[in-house]
PDB file of C-alpha atoms in Angstrom:
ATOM      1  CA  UNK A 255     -16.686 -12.696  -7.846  1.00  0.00           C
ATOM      2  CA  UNK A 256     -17.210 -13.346  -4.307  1.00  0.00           C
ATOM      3  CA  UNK A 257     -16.584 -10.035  -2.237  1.00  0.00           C
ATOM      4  CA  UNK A 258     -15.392 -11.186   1.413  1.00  0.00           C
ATOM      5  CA  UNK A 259     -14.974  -7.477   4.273  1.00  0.00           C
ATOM      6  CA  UNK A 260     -12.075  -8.540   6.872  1.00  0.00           C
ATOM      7  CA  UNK A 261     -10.165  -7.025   9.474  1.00  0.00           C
ATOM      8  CA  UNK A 262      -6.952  -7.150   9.537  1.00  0.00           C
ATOM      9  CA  UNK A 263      -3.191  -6.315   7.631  1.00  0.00           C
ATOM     10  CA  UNK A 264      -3.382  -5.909   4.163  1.00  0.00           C
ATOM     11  CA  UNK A 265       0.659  -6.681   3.872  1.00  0.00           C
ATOM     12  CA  UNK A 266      -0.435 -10.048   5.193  1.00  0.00           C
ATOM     13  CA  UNK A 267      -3.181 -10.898   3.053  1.00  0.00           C
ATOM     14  CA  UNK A 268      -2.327 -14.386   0.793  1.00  0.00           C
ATOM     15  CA  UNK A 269      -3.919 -12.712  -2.485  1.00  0.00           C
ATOM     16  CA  UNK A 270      -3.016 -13.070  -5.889  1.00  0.00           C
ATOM     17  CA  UNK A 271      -2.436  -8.825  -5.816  1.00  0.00           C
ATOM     18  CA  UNK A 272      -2.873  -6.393  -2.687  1.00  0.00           C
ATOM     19  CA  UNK A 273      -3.969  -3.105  -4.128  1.00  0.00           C
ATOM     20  CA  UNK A 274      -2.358   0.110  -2.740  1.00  0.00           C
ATOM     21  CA  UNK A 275      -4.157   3.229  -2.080  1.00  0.00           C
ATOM     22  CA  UNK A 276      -1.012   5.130  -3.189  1.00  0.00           C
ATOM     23  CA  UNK A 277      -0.173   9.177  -3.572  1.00  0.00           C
ATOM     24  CA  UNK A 278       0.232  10.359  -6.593  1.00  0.00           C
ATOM     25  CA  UNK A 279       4.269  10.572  -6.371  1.00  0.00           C
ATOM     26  CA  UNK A 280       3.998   6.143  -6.389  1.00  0.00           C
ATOM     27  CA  UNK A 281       7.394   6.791  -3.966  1.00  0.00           C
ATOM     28  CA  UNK A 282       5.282   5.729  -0.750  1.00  0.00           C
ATOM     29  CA  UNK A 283       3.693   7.908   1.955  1.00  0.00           C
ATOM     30  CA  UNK A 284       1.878   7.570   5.501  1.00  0.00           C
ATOM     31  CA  UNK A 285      -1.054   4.959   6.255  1.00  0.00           C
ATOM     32  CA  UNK A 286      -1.738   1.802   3.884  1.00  0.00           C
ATOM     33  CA  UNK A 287       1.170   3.256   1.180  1.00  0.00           C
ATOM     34  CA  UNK A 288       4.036   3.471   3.480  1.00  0.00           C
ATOM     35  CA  UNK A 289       3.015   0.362   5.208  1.00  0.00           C
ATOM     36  CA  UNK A 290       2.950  -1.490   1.765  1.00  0.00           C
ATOM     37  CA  UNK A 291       5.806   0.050   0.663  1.00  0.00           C
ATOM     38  CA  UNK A 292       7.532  -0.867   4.237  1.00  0.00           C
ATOM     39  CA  UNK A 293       6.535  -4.816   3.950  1.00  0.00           C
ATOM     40  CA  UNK A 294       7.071  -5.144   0.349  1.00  0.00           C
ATOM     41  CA  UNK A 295      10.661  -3.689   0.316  1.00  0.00           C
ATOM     42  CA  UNK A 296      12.762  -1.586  -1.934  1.00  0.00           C
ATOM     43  CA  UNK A 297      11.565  -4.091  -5.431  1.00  0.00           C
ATOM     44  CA  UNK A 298       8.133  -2.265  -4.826  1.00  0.00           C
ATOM     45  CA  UNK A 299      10.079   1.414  -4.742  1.00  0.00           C
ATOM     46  CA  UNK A 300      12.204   0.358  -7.486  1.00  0.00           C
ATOM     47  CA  UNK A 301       9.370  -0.315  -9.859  1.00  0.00           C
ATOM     48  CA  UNK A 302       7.562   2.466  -8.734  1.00  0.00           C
ATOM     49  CA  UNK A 303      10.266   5.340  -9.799  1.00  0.00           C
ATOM     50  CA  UNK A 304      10.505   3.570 -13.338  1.00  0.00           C
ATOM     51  CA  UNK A 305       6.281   4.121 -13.173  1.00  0.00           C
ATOM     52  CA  UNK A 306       6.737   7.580 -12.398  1.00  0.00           C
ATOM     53  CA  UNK A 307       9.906   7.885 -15.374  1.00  0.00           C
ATOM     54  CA  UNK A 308       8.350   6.617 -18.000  1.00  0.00           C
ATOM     55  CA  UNK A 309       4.743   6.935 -17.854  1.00  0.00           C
ATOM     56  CA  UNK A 310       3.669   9.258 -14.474  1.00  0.00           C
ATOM     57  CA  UNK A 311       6.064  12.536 -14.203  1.00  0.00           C
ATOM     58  CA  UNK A 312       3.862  14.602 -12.637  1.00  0.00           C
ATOM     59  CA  UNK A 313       2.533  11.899 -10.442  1.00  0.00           C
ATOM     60  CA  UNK A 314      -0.169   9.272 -11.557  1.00  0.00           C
ATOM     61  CA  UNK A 315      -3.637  10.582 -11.198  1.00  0.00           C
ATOM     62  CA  UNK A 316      -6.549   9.925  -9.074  1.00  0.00           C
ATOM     63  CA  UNK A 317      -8.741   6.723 -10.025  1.00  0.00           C
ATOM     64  CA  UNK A 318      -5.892   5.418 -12.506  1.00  0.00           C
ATOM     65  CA  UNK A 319      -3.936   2.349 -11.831  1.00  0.00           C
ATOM     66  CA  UNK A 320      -0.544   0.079 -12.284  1.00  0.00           C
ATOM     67  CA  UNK A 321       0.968  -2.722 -10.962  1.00  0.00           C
ATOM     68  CA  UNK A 322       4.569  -3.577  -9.826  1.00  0.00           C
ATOM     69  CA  UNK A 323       5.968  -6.633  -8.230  1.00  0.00           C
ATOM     70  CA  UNK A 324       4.658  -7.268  -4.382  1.00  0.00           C
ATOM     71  CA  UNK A 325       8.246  -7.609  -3.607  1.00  0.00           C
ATOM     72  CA  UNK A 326       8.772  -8.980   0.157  1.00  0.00           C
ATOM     73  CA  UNK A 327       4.763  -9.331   0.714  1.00  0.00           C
ATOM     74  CA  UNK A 328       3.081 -12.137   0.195  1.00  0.00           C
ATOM     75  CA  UNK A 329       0.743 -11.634  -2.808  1.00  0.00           C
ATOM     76  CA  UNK A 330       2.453 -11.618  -6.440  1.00  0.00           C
ATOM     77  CA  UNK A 331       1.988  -8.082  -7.384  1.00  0.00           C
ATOM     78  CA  UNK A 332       0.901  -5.225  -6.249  1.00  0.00           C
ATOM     79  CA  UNK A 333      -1.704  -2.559  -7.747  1.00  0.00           C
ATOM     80  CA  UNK A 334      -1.082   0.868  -6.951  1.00  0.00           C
ATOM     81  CA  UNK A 335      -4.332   3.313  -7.638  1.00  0.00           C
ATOM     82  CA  UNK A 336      -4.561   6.392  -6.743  1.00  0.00           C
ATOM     83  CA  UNK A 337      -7.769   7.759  -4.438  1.00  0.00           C
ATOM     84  CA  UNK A 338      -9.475  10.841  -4.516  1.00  0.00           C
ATOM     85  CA  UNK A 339      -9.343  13.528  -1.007  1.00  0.00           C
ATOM     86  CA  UNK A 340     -12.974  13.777  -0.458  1.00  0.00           C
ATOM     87  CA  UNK A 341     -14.221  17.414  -0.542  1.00  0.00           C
ATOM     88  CA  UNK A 342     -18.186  17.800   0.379  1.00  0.00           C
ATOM     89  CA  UNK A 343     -18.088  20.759  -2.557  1.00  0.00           C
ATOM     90  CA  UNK A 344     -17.361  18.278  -5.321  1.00  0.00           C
ATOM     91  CA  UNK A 345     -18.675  14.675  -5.982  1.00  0.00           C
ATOM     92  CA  UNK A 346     -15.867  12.497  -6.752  1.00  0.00           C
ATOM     93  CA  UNK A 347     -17.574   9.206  -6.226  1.00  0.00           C
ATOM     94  CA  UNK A 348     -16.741   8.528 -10.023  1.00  0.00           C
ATOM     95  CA  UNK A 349     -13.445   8.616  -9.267  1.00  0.00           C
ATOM     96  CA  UNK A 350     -13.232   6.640  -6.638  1.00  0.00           C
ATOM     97  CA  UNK A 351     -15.329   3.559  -7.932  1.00  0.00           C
ATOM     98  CA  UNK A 352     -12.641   3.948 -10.560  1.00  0.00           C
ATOM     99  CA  UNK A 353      -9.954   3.247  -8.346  1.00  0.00           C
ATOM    100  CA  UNK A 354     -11.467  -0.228  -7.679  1.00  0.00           C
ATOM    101  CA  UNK A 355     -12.843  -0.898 -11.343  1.00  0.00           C
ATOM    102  CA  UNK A 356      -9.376  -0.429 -13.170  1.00  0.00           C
ATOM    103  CA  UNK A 357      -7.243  -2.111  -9.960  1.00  0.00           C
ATOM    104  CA  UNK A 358      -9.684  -5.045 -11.190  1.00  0.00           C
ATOM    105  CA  UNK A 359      -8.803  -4.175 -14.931  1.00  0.00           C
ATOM    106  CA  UNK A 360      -5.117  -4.196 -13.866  1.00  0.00           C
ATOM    107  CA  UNK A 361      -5.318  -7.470 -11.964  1.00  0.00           C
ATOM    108  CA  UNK A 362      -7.624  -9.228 -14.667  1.00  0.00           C
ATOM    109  CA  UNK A 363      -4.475  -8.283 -17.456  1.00  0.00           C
ATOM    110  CA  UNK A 364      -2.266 -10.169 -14.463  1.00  0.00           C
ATOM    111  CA  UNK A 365      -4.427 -13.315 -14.619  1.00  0.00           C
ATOM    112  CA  UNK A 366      -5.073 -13.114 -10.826  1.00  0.00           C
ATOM    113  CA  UNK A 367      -7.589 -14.662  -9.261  1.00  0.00           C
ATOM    114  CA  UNK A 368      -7.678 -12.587  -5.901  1.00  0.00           C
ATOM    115  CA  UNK A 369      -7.418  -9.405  -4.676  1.00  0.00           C
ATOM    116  CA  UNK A 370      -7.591  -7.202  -1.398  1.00  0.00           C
ATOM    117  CA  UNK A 371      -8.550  -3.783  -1.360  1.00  0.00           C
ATOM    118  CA  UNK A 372      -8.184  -1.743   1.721  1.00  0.00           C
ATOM    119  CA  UNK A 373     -10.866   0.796   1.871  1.00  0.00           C
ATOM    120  CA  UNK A 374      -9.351   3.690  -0.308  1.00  0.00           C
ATOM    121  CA  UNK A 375      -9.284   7.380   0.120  1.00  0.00           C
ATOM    122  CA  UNK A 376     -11.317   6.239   3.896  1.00  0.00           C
ATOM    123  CA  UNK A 377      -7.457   7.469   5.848  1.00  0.00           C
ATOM    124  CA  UNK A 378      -5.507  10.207   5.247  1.00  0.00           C
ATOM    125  CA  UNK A 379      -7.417  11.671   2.364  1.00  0.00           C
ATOM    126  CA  UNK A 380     -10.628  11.893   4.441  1.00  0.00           C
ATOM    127  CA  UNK A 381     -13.335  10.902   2.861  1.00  0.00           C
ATOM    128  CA  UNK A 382     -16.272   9.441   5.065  1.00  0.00           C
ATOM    129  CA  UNK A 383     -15.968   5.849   5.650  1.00  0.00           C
ATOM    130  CA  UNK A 384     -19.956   4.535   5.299  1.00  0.00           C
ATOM    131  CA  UNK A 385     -19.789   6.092   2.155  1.00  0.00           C
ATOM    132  CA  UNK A 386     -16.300   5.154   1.439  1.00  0.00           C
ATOM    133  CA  UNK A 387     -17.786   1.417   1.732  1.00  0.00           C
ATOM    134  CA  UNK A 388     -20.663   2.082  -0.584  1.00  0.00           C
ATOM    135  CA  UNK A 389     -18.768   3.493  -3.451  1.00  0.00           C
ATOM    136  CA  UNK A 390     -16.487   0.097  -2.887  1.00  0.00           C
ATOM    137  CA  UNK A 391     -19.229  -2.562  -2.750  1.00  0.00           C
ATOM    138  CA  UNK A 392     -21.099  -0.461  -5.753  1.00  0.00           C
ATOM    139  CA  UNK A 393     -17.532  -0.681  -7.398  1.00  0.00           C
ATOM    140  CA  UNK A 394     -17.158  -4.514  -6.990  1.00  0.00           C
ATOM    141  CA  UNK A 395     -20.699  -6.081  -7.303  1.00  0.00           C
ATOM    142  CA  UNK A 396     -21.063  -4.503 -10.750  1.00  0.00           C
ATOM    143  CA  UNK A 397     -17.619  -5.432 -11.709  1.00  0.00           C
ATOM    144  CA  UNK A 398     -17.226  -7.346 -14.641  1.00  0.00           C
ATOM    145  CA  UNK A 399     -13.846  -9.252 -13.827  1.00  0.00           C
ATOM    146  CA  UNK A 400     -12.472 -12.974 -14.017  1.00  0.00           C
ATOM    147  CA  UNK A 401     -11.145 -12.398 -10.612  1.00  0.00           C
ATOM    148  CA  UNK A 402     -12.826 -15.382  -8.470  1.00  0.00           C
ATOM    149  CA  UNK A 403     -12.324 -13.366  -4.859  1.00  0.00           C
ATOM    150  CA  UNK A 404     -12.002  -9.496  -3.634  1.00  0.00           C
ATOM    151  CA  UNK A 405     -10.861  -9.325  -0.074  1.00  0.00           C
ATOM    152  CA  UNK A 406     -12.198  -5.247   1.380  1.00  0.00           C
ATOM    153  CA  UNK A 407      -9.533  -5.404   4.427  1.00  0.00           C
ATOM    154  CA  UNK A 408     -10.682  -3.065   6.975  1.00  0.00           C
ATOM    155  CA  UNK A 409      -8.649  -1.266   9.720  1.00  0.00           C
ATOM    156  CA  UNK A 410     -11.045  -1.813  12.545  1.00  0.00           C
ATOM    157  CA  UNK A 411     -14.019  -4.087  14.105  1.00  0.00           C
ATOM    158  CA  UNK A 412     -16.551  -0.619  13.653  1.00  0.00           C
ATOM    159  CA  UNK A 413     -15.720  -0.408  10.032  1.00  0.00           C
ATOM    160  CA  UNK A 414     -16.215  -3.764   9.794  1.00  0.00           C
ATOM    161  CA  UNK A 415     -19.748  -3.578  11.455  1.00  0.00           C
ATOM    162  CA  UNK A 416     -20.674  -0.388   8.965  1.00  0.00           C
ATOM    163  CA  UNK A 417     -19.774  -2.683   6.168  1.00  0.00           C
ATOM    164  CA  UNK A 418     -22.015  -5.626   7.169  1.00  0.00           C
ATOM    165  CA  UNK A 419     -24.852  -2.741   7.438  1.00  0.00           C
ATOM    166  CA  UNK A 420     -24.297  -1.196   3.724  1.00  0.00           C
ATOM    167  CA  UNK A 421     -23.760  -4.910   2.489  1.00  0.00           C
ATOM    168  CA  UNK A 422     -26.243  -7.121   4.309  1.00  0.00           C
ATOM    169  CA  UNK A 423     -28.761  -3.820   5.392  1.00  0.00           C
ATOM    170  CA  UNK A 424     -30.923  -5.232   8.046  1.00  0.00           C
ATOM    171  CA  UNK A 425     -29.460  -8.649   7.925  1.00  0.00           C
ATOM    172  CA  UNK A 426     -26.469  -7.800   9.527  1.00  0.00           C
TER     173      UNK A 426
END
């Protein structure tokens, strides 16, 4: 799978699936979640309360995913997975690679062939973006997927040059 960092709008991204990095209630929220759930449209919230009915009731947890329609966006579905808040006293790096690996599960029992990520739990929930980057490319280098393309969409030109350094190291 090639893995390809950008900058830019994930709602915008011409994927197969966008992935979500979602809070736990699947009913939309502040940074990348309310602006997926903004673009894609009330399909997306629809979906996401019969999620939350008949499998999630106390929310969905951290490093699971699902998928629902993309709605209004421009990708066929879209995987919601839910990140870990980083705390320094616990090491939830686990968790977090498992965001990625089963939004790749998810997407490989879709039969897409590409994907964008945005860089999940590196917002709101806090967690330090260099290593936010490193648990991501760990994630999708080792992946074993039929996807042919990940998209990492980045919210800025510095995270992009802090993901050319953990990807390329000295090359960059």
């Amino acid at each position: 799978m090639d893995i390809l960092p950008v900058v830019g709008d994930i709602t915008t991204r011409h994927v197969d699936v966008i992935v979500n990095s979602a809070s736990s209630s699947l009913l939309g929220g502040g940074g990348v979640d309310g602006a997926i759930h903004r673009a894609g449209g009330p399909a997306i919230i629809a979906e996401c309360r019969q999620i939350r009915r008949d499998r999630f009731p106390d929310g969905m947890p951290a490093g699971e995913a699902v998928a629902t329609t993309a709605g209004d966006l421009p990708a066929k579905w879209v995987v919601h997975t839910v990140g870990p808040v980083y705390d320094a006293r616990r090491d939830q790096r686990a968790v977090l690679r498992s965001c990625y690996r089963r939004s790749l599960e998810v997407a490989d029992e879709l039969t897409a062939s590409s994907i964008a990520f945005p860089l999940i739990s590196a917002g709101i929930f806090g967690w330090p973006v260099e290593d936010a980057l490193v648990q991501a490319f760990a994630a999708l280098c080792g992946a074993d997927t039929g996807l042919e393309q990940a998209e990492l969409v980045l919210f800025s030109d510095a995270t992009m040059t802090i993901a050319e350094q953990v990807l390329y190291g000295d090359e960059a």
